PDB file of C-alpha atoms in Angstrom:
ATOM      1  CA  MET A1433      81.452  39.215  99.103  1.00 50.00           C
ATOM      2  CA  ARG A1434      81.410  39.046 102.882  1.00 52.00           C
ATOM      3  CA  LYS A1435      81.700  42.846 103.057  1.00 46.00           C
ATOM      4  CA  LEU A1436      78.826  43.237 100.624  1.00 46.00           C
ATOM      5  CA  VAL A1437      76.430  41.296 102.811  1.00 48.00           C
ATOM      6  CA  ASP A1438      77.758  42.541 106.138  1.00 51.00           C
ATOM      7  CA  GLY A1439      74.973  44.482 107.901  1.00 51.00           C
ATOM      8  CA  ARG A1440      77.322  47.081 109.335  1.00 51.00           C
ATOM      9  CA  SER A1441      78.761  47.862 105.916  1.00 54.00           C
ATOM     10  CA  LEU A1442      75.282  48.311 104.476  1.00 47.00           C
ATOM     11  CA  ALA A1443      74.278  50.572 107.374  1.00 47.00           C
ATOM     12  CA  SER A1444      77.425  52.668 106.923  1.00 53.00           C
ATOM     13  CA  ALA A1445      76.775  53.015 103.189  1.00 47.00           C
ATOM     14  CA  ARG A1446      73.188  54.061 103.892  1.00 49.00           C
ATOM     15  CA  LYS A1447      74.297  56.773 106.322  1.00 51.00           C
ATOM     16  CA  HIS A1448      76.916  58.050 103.893  1.00 50.00           C
ATOM     17  CA  THR A1449      74.337  58.282 101.104  1.00 52.00           C
ATOM     18  CA  LEU A1450      71.807  60.096 103.288  1.00 51.00           C
ATOM     19  CA  ARG A1451      74.424  62.615 104.419  1.00 51.00           C
ATOM     20  CA  LEU A1452      75.274  63.356 100.799  1.00 50.00           C
ATOM     21  CA  LEU A1453      71.586  63.956 100.094  1.00 50.00           C
ATOM     22  CA  ARG A1454      71.292  66.365 103.032  1.00 52.00           C
ATOM     23  CA  THR A1455      74.110  68.711 102.095  1.00 51.00           C
ATOM     24  CA  LYS A1456      71.828  71.747 102.495  1.00 62.00           C
ATOM     25  CA  ARG A1457      71.511  71.133 106.226  1.00 78.00           C
ATOM     26  CA  PHE A1458      73.570  72.983 108.808  1.00 87.00           C
ATOM     27  CA  SER A1459      77.217  71.932 108.587  1.00 89.00           C
ATOM     28  CA  LEU A1460      78.049  69.846 111.641  1.00 94.00           C
ATOM     29  CA  GLU A1461      81.562  71.050 112.289  1.00 96.00           C
ATOM     30  CA  THR A1462      82.732  71.992 115.776  1.00 97.00           C
ATOM     31  CA  LYS A1463      84.032  75.416 114.722  1.00 97.00           C
ATOM     32  CA  ARG A1464      80.854  76.200 112.772  1.00 97.00           C
ATOM     33  CA  VAL A1465      78.613  75.332 115.742  1.00 97.00           C
ATOM     34  CA  ILE A1466      80.719  77.397 118.153  1.00 98.00           C
ATOM     35  CA  GLU A1467      80.478  80.377 115.808  1.00 97.00           C
ATOM     36  CA  THR A1468      76.686  80.390 116.290  1.00 97.00           C
ATOM     37  CA  ILE A1469      77.035  80.931 120.062  1.00 98.00           C
ATOM     38  CA  ASP A1470      77.168  84.537 121.256  1.00 98.00           C
ATOM     39  CA  PRO A1471      80.870  84.929 122.226  1.00 98.00           C
ATOM     40  CA  VAL A1472      80.295  87.909 124.529  1.00 98.00           C
ATOM     41  CA  ARG A1473      77.573  86.282 126.616  1.00 98.00           C
ATOM     42  CA  PHE A1474      79.404  82.947 126.716  1.00 98.00           C
ATOM     43  CA  GLY A1475      82.582  84.771 127.764  1.00 98.00           C
ATOM     44  CA  GLN A1476      80.708  86.360 130.654  1.00 98.00           C
ATOM     45  CA  ILE A1477      79.517  82.937 131.816  1.00 98.00           C
ATOM     46  CA  ARG A1478      83.048  81.585 131.508  1.00 97.00           C
ATOM     47  CA  GLU A1479      84.404  84.439 133.653  1.00 97.00           C
ATOM     48  CA  ARG A1480      81.910  83.621 136.404  1.00 97.00           C
ATOM     49  CA  TYR A1481      82.422  79.870 136.570  1.00 97.00           C
ATOM     50  CA  ALA A1482      85.695  78.796 134.921  1.00 96.00           C
ATOM     51  CA  VAL A1483      88.471  77.297 137.056  1.00 94.00           C
ATOM     52  CA  ALA A1484      92.047  76.479 136.088  1.00 92.00           C
ATOM     53  CA  ASP A1485      91.740  72.685 136.347  1.00 92.00           C
ATOM     54  CA  PRO A1486      88.098  71.592 136.600  1.00 94.00           C
ATOM     55  CA  GLY A1487      88.845  67.866 136.394  1.00 93.00           C
ATOM     56  CA  ALA A1488      85.497  66.053 136.585  1.00 91.00           C
ATOM     57  CA  ASP A1489      83.679  69.055 138.080  1.00 95.00           C
ATOM     58  CA  TRP A1490      80.947  71.028 136.273  1.00 95.00           C
ATOM     59  CA  PRO A1491      83.130  73.856 134.881  1.00 96.00           C
ATOM     60  CA  LYS A1492      84.589  71.258 132.497  1.00 97.00           C
ATOM     61  CA  TYR A1493      81.538  71.874 130.294  1.00 98.00           C
ATOM     62  CA  LEU A1494      82.850  75.359 129.515  1.00 98.00           C
ATOM     63  CA  ASP A1495      85.383  73.713 127.201  1.00 97.00           C
ATOM     64  CA  LEU A1496      83.327  74.327 124.068  1.00 98.00           C
ATOM     65  CA  GLU A1497      85.762  72.680 121.682  1.00 97.00           C
ATOM     66  CA  ARG A1498      85.552  69.397 123.555  1.00 98.00           C
ATOM     67  CA  TRP A1499      81.851  69.252 124.462  1.00 98.00           C
ATOM     68  CA  ILE A1500      80.493  70.556 121.180  1.00 98.00           C
ATOM     69  CA  GLY A1501      82.607  67.862 119.500  1.00 98.00           C
ATOM     70  CA  ILE A1502      81.247  65.179 121.835  1.00 98.00           C
ATOM     71  CA  ASN A1503      77.668  66.245 121.165  1.00 98.00           C
ATOM     72  CA  ILE A1504      78.182  66.347 117.409  1.00 98.00           C
ATOM     73  CA  ARG A1505      79.277  62.707 117.675  1.00 97.00           C
ATOM     74  CA  ARG A1506      76.110  61.964 119.652  1.00 98.00           C
ATOM     75  CA  ILE A1507      74.010  63.634 116.971  1.00 98.00           C
ATOM     76  CA  HIS A1508      75.667  61.428 114.339  1.00 97.00           C
ATOM     77  CA  GLU A1509      75.192  58.257 116.396  1.00 97.00           C
ATOM     78  CA  VAL A1510      71.507  58.965 117.007  1.00 97.00           C
ATOM     79  CA  GLU A1511      71.254  59.919 113.291  1.00 96.00           C
ATOM     80  CA  LEU A1512      69.574  63.245 113.901  1.00 97.00           C
ATOM     81  CA  ASP A1513      71.645  64.633 111.046  1.00 96.00           C
ATOM     82  CA  LEU A1514      69.842  62.177 108.739  1.00 95.00           C
ATOM     83  CA  SER A1515      66.254  62.231 109.945  1.00 94.00           C
ATOM     84  CA  ARG A1516      63.286  64.471 109.327  1.00 94.00           C
ATOM     85  CA  PRO A1517      62.451  66.968 112.105  1.00 96.00           C
ATOM     86  CA  LYS A1518      61.904  65.199 115.417  1.00 97.00           C
ATOM     87  CA  CYS A1519      60.515  66.238 118.768  1.00 98.00           C
ATOM     88  CA  ILE A1520      63.157  65.343 121.379  1.00 98.00           C
ATOM     89  CA  LEU A1521      63.171  65.040 125.166  1.00 98.00           C
ATOM     90  CA  ASP A1522      66.678  65.053 126.665  1.00 98.00           C
ATOM     91  CA  LEU A1523      66.822  63.832 130.267  1.00 98.00           C
ATOM     92  CA  GLY A1524      69.633  65.344 132.305  1.00 98.00           C
ATOM     93  CA  CYS A1525      70.202  67.950 129.613  1.00 98.00           C
ATOM     94  CA  GLY A1526      72.993  69.727 131.529  1.00 97.00           C
ATOM     95  CA  ALA A1527      74.426  72.643 129.555  1.00 98.00           C
ATOM     96  CA  GLY A1528      72.034  71.945 126.664  1.00 98.00           C
ATOM     97  CA  TYR A1529      74.619  71.413 123.916  1.00 98.00           C
ATOM     98  CA  PHE A1530      72.959  68.283 122.494  1.00 98.00           C
ATOM     99  CA  LEU A1531      69.564  69.935 122.097  1.00 98.00           C
ATOM    100  CA  TYR A1532      71.132  73.116 120.797  1.00 98.00           C
ATOM    101  CA  ILE A1533      72.866  71.282 117.956  1.00 98.00           C
ATOM    102  CA  ALA A1534      69.690  69.308 117.231  1.00 98.00           C
ATOM    103  CA  GLN A1535      67.805  72.600 116.939  1.00 97.00           C
ATOM    104  CA  LEU A1536      70.369  73.873 114.430  1.00 97.00           C
ATOM    105  CA  LEU A1537      69.334  70.879 112.293  1.00 97.00           C
ATOM    106  CA  GLY A1538      65.650  71.785 112.475  1.00 96.00           C
ATOM    107  CA  HIS A1539      64.550  69.532 115.331  1.00 98.00           C
ATOM    108  CA  THR A1540      62.621  70.744 118.366  1.00 98.00           C
ATOM    109  CA  GLY A1541      63.606  69.817 121.883  1.00 97.00           C
ATOM    110  CA  LEU A1542      62.893  70.006 125.563  1.00 98.00           C
ATOM    111  CA  GLY A1543      65.365  69.283 128.340  1.00 98.00           C
ATOM    112  CA  LEU A1544      64.739  68.058 131.850  1.00 98.00           C
ATOM    113  CA  ASP A1545      67.174  68.553 134.703  1.00 98.00           C
ATOM    114  CA  MET A1546      67.578  69.767 138.253  1.00 97.00           C
ATOM    115  CA  ASP A1547      68.312  73.442 138.911  1.00 96.00           C
ATOM    116  CA  ARG A1548      71.234  73.118 141.300  1.00 94.00           C
ATOM    117  CA  LEU A1549      73.841  74.745 139.059  1.00 95.00           C
ATOM    118  CA  PRO A1550      73.412  78.385 138.002  1.00 97.00           C
ATOM    119  CA  MET A1551      75.973  77.747 135.240  1.00 98.00           C
ATOM    120  CA  PHE A1552      73.651  75.289 133.498  1.00 98.00           C
ATOM    121  CA  ARG A1553      70.704  77.631 133.956  1.00 98.00           C
ATOM    122  CA  GLU A1554      72.632  80.424 132.254  1.00 98.00           C
ATOM    123  CA  LEU A1555      73.983  78.220 129.449  1.00 98.00           C
ATOM    124  CA  THR A1556      70.598  76.767 128.503  1.00 98.00           C
ATOM    125  CA  ARG A1557      69.132  80.276 128.511  1.00 98.00           C
ATOM    126  CA  LEU A1558      71.971  81.506 126.276  1.00 98.00           C
ATOM    127  CA  LEU A1559      71.451  78.612 123.845  1.00 98.00           C
ATOM    128  CA  GLY A1560      67.680  78.975 123.762  1.00 98.00           C
ATOM    129  CA  VAL A1561      67.168  75.458 125.081  1.00 98.00           C
ATOM    130  CA  ARG A1562      63.879  75.050 126.925  1.00 98.00           C
ATOM    131  CA  ARG A1563      63.950  72.842 129.992  1.00 97.00           C
ATOM    132  CA  VAL A1564      61.687  71.542 132.725  1.00 98.00           C
ATOM    133  CA  VAL A1565      63.143  71.540 136.227  1.00 98.00           C
ATOM    134  CA  GLN A1566      62.567  68.255 138.019  1.00 97.00           C
ATOM    135  CA  GLN A1567      64.680  65.562 139.619  1.00 97.00           C
ATOM    136  CA  ILE A1568      64.226  62.025 138.314  1.00 98.00           C
ATOM    137  CA  ARG A1569      63.545  59.794 141.304  1.00 97.00           C
ATOM    138  CA  PRO A1570      62.771  56.081 141.561  1.00 98.00           C
ATOM    139  CA  PHE A1571      59.068  55.216 141.354  1.00 98.00           C
ATOM    140  CA  HIS A1572      58.108  58.842 140.632  1.00 98.00           C
ATOM    141  CA  PRO A1573      56.636  59.671 137.208  1.00 98.00           C
ATOM    142  CA  LEU A1574      57.953  62.358 134.918  1.00 98.00           C
ATOM    143  CA  PRO A1575      55.798  65.486 134.616  1.00 97.00           C
ATOM    144  CA  ASP A1576      53.071  65.914 132.033  1.00 96.00           C
ATOM    145  CA  PHE A1577      54.838  67.639 129.145  1.00 97.00           C
ATOM    146  CA  GLY A1578      51.652  68.186 127.131  1.00 96.00           C
ATOM    147  CA  LYS A1579      53.150  66.418 124.111  1.00 96.00           C
ATOM    148  CA  LYS A1580      54.721  63.156 123.020  1.00 97.00           C
ATOM    149  CA  PHE A1581      58.265  62.745 121.755  1.00 98.00           C
ATOM    150  CA  ASP A1582      59.770  60.979 118.754  1.00 98.00           C
ATOM    151  CA  LEU A1583      63.037  60.524 120.642  1.00 98.00           C
ATOM    152  CA  ILE A1584      63.960  60.456 124.325  1.00 98.00           C
ATOM    153  CA  THR A1585      67.666  60.617 125.163  1.00 98.00           C
ATOM    154  CA  ALA A1586      69.768  60.485 128.315  1.00 98.00           C
ATOM    155  CA  PHE A1587      73.573  60.631 128.201  1.00 98.00           C
ATOM    156  CA  MET A1588      76.046  59.948 131.033  1.00 97.00           C
ATOM    157  CA  ILE A1589      73.130  58.917 133.250  1.00 98.00           C
ATOM    158  CA  CYS A1590      73.384  59.740 136.948  1.00 96.00           C
ATOM    159  CA  PHE A1591      69.685  59.711 137.897  1.00 97.00           C
ATOM    160  CA  ASN A1592      69.889  55.933 138.525  1.00 97.00           C
ATOM    161  CA  ASN A1593      71.865  56.731 141.714  1.00 96.00           C
ATOM    162  CA  HIS A1594      75.112  56.214 139.852  1.00 96.00           C
ATOM    163  CA  LYS A1595      77.954  55.043 142.158  1.00 95.00           C
ATOM    164  CA  MET A1596      75.603  55.024 145.159  1.00 96.00           C
ATOM    165  CA  PRO A1597      74.630  52.082 147.406  1.00 95.00           C
ATOM    166  CA  ASP A1598      71.023  52.241 146.187  1.00 96.00           C
ATOM    167  CA  LEU A1599      71.859  51.953 142.476  1.00 97.00           C
ATOM    168  CA  TRP A1600      68.708  51.225 140.478  1.00 98.00           C
ATOM    169  CA  LYS A1601      67.800  47.592 139.925  1.00 97.00           C
ATOM    170  CA  VAL A1602      65.149  45.992 137.715  1.00 98.00           C
ATOM    171  CA  PRO A1603      62.048  47.304 139.602  1.00 98.00           C
ATOM    172  CA  GLU A1604      63.207  50.938 139.404  1.00 98.00           C
ATOM    173  CA  TRP A1605      64.064  50.643 135.717  1.00 98.00           C
ATOM    174  CA  GLU A1606      60.792  48.863 134.984  1.00 98.00           C
ATOM    175  CA  PHE A1607      58.791  51.730 136.490  1.00 98.00           C
ATOM    176  CA  PHE A1608      60.947  54.275 134.652  1.00 98.00           C
ATOM    177  CA  LEU A1609      60.580  52.612 131.226  1.00 97.00           C
ATOM    178  CA  ASP A1610      56.832  52.129 131.709  1.00 97.00           C
ATOM    179  CA  ASP A1611      56.590  55.826 132.499  1.00 97.00           C
ATOM    180  CA  LEU A1612      58.717  56.791 129.482  1.00 97.00           C
ATOM    181  CA  ALA A1613      56.347  54.841 127.242  1.00 96.00           C
ATOM    182  CA  ARG A1614      53.579  57.324 128.111  1.00 95.00           C
ATOM    183  CA  HIS A1615      55.639  60.122 126.573  1.00 97.00           C
ATOM    184  CA  LEU A1616      56.637  58.391 123.324  1.00 97.00           C
ATOM    185  CA  THR A1617      55.002  58.568 119.925  1.00 96.00           C
ATOM    186  CA  PRO A1618      53.942  55.098 118.639  1.00 93.00           C
ATOM    187  CA  ARG A1619      57.313  54.353 117.007  1.00 90.00           C
ATOM    188  CA  GLY A1620      59.389  56.653 119.183  1.00 96.00           C
ATOM    189  CA  ARG A1621      62.957  55.774 120.136  1.00 97.00           C
ATOM    190  CA  VAL A1622      64.765  55.810 123.466  1.00 98.00           C
ATOM    191  CA  TRP A1623      68.545  56.237 123.585  1.00 98.00           C
ATOM    192  CA  LEU A1624      70.160  55.713 127.003  1.00 98.00           C
ATOM    193  CA  GLU A1625      73.867  55.843 127.846  1.00 98.00           C
ATOM    194  CA  LEU A1626      74.838  54.606 131.290  1.00 98.00           C
ATOM    195  CA  ASN A1627      77.827  55.647 133.370  1.00 96.00           C
ATOM    196  CA  GLN A1628      80.432  53.104 134.434  1.00 96.00           C
ATOM    197  CA  GLU A1629      80.159  51.925 138.036  1.00 96.00           C
ATOM    198  CA  TYR A1630      82.973  51.238 140.512  1.00 95.00           C
ATOM    199  CA  ASP A1631      83.246  47.623 139.308  1.00 95.00           C
ATOM    200  CA  ASP A1632      83.784  48.859 135.716  1.00 95.00           C
ATOM    201  CA  THR A1633      80.391  47.559 134.575  1.00 96.00           C
ATOM    202  CA  PHE A1634      77.405  49.524 133.283  1.00 96.00           C
ATOM    203  CA  TYR A1635      74.661  47.116 134.405  1.00 96.00           C
ATOM    204  CA  THR A1636      74.233  43.786 136.130  1.00 96.00           C
ATOM    205  CA  PRO A1637      73.478  40.618 134.122  1.00 97.00           C
ATOM    206  CA  GLU A1638      69.907  40.766 135.475  1.00 97.00           C
ATOM    207  CA  LEU A1639      69.479  44.331 134.297  1.00 98.00           C
ATOM    208  CA  ARG A1640      70.880  43.552 130.861  1.00 97.00           C
ATOM    209  CA  GLU A1641      68.435  40.645 130.597  1.00 97.00           C
ATOM    210  CA  PHE A1642      65.596  42.968 131.551  1.00 97.00           C
ATOM    211  CA  PHE A1643      66.572  45.627 128.993  1.00 97.00           C
ATOM    212  CA  GLU A1644      66.758  42.996 126.259  1.00 96.00           C
ATOM    213  CA  SER A1645      63.360  41.623 127.289  1.00 95.00           C
ATOM    214  CA  ARG A1646      61.982  45.113 126.597  1.00 95.00           C
ATOM    215  CA  GLY A1647      63.483  45.113 123.103  1.00 94.00           C
ATOM    216  CA  ALA A1648      66.746  46.979 123.744  1.00 97.00           C
ATOM    217  CA  LYS A1649      69.810  46.767 121.558  1.00 97.00           C
ATOM    218  CA  ILE A1650      72.804  46.961 123.879  1.00 97.00           C
ATOM    219  CA  GLU A1651      76.375  47.968 123.063  1.00 96.00           C
ATOM    220  CA  GLU A1652      78.544  48.594 126.123  1.00 95.00           C
ATOM    221  CA  GLN A1653      77.050  51.681 127.841  1.00 97.00           C
ATOM    222  CA  LYS A1654      74.379  52.230 125.177  1.00 98.00           C
ATOM    223  CA  VAL A1655      70.874  50.850 125.718  1.00 98.00           C
ATOM    224  CA  VAL A1656      68.742  51.699 122.689  1.00 97.00           C
ATOM    225  CA  PHE A1657      65.067  51.031 122.031  1.00 97.00           C
ATOM    226  CA  THR A1658      64.518  51.614 118.329  1.00 92.00           C
ATOM    227  CA  SER A1659      60.737  51.357 118.103  1.00 81.00           C
ATOM    228  CA  GLY A1660      58.778  51.910 121.261  1.00 75.00           C
ATOM    229  CA  LEU A1661      59.094  50.220 124.647  1.00 78.00           C
ATOM    230  CA  ARG A1662      57.475  46.845 124.589  1.00 70.00           C
ATOM    231  CA  ALA A1663      56.546  44.988 127.759  1.00 66.00           C
ATOM    232  CA  PRO A1664      58.662  41.958 128.660  1.00 61.00           C
ATOM    233  CA  ALA A1665      57.536  38.778 126.937  1.00 56.00           C
ATOM    234  CA  SER A1666      57.257  37.199 130.362  1.00 51.00           C
ATOM    235  CA  THR A1667      57.973  38.836 133.683  1.00 44.00           C
ATOM    236  CA  SER A1668      59.058  35.436 134.982  1.00 42.00           C
ATOM    237  CA  GLN A1669      62.012  35.570 132.584  1.00 45.00           C
ATOM    238  CA  VAL A1670      63.523  38.507 134.450  1.00 50.00           C
ATOM    239  CA  ARG A1671      65.051  37.753 137.818  1.00 46.00           C
ATOM    240  CA  ARG A1672      63.998  40.174 140.526  1.00 45.00           C
TER     241      ARG A1672
END
């Protein structure tokens, strides 16, 4: 009986049912996705940028098997394989794999990133992923995209000055979330995944309190706003 009323079990059953009903959609298998990518053009990019042991450096993203698999898991977690067509903004889009897979499912997307790495420029062009070139900086608004988005995502976030002395605190995040709200549809979602800092945490207690005051559901590195970005109930509740 406990399993029957457990919310996670019900959510899992719902997802399973919806996936069965959407069998006509593109098959989200790593091999199948890789087969849609032009092997000749990708091979040329690999020849230019691949290194024997990339470690944590950018050429690691040329490992299609690994990163297509990771982004398929992201698609499942965000439930883009279950939803009707969405308009997506992916912040820090990198190589563009997440948006590419979303587009295979019928969604539309726009990436935003810096243009420091020719490899990413070439990969997004190969995948047909549109992107806007701009650095995300504290207290600076995002550009006018000319549209609103049903979903805004950011994975492995570094724009918050990750592992730097001036790591974003509540004021920087408050400005950023207020700015994001301008680009969301009325019930749009925001899915953020933070990087781990040197102290093995993803956020300070104050920052977690702030995110929750804005309506976030938090699970380790994931900070998810499921229906818009509400203002804090009281700014005095959040320590500055």
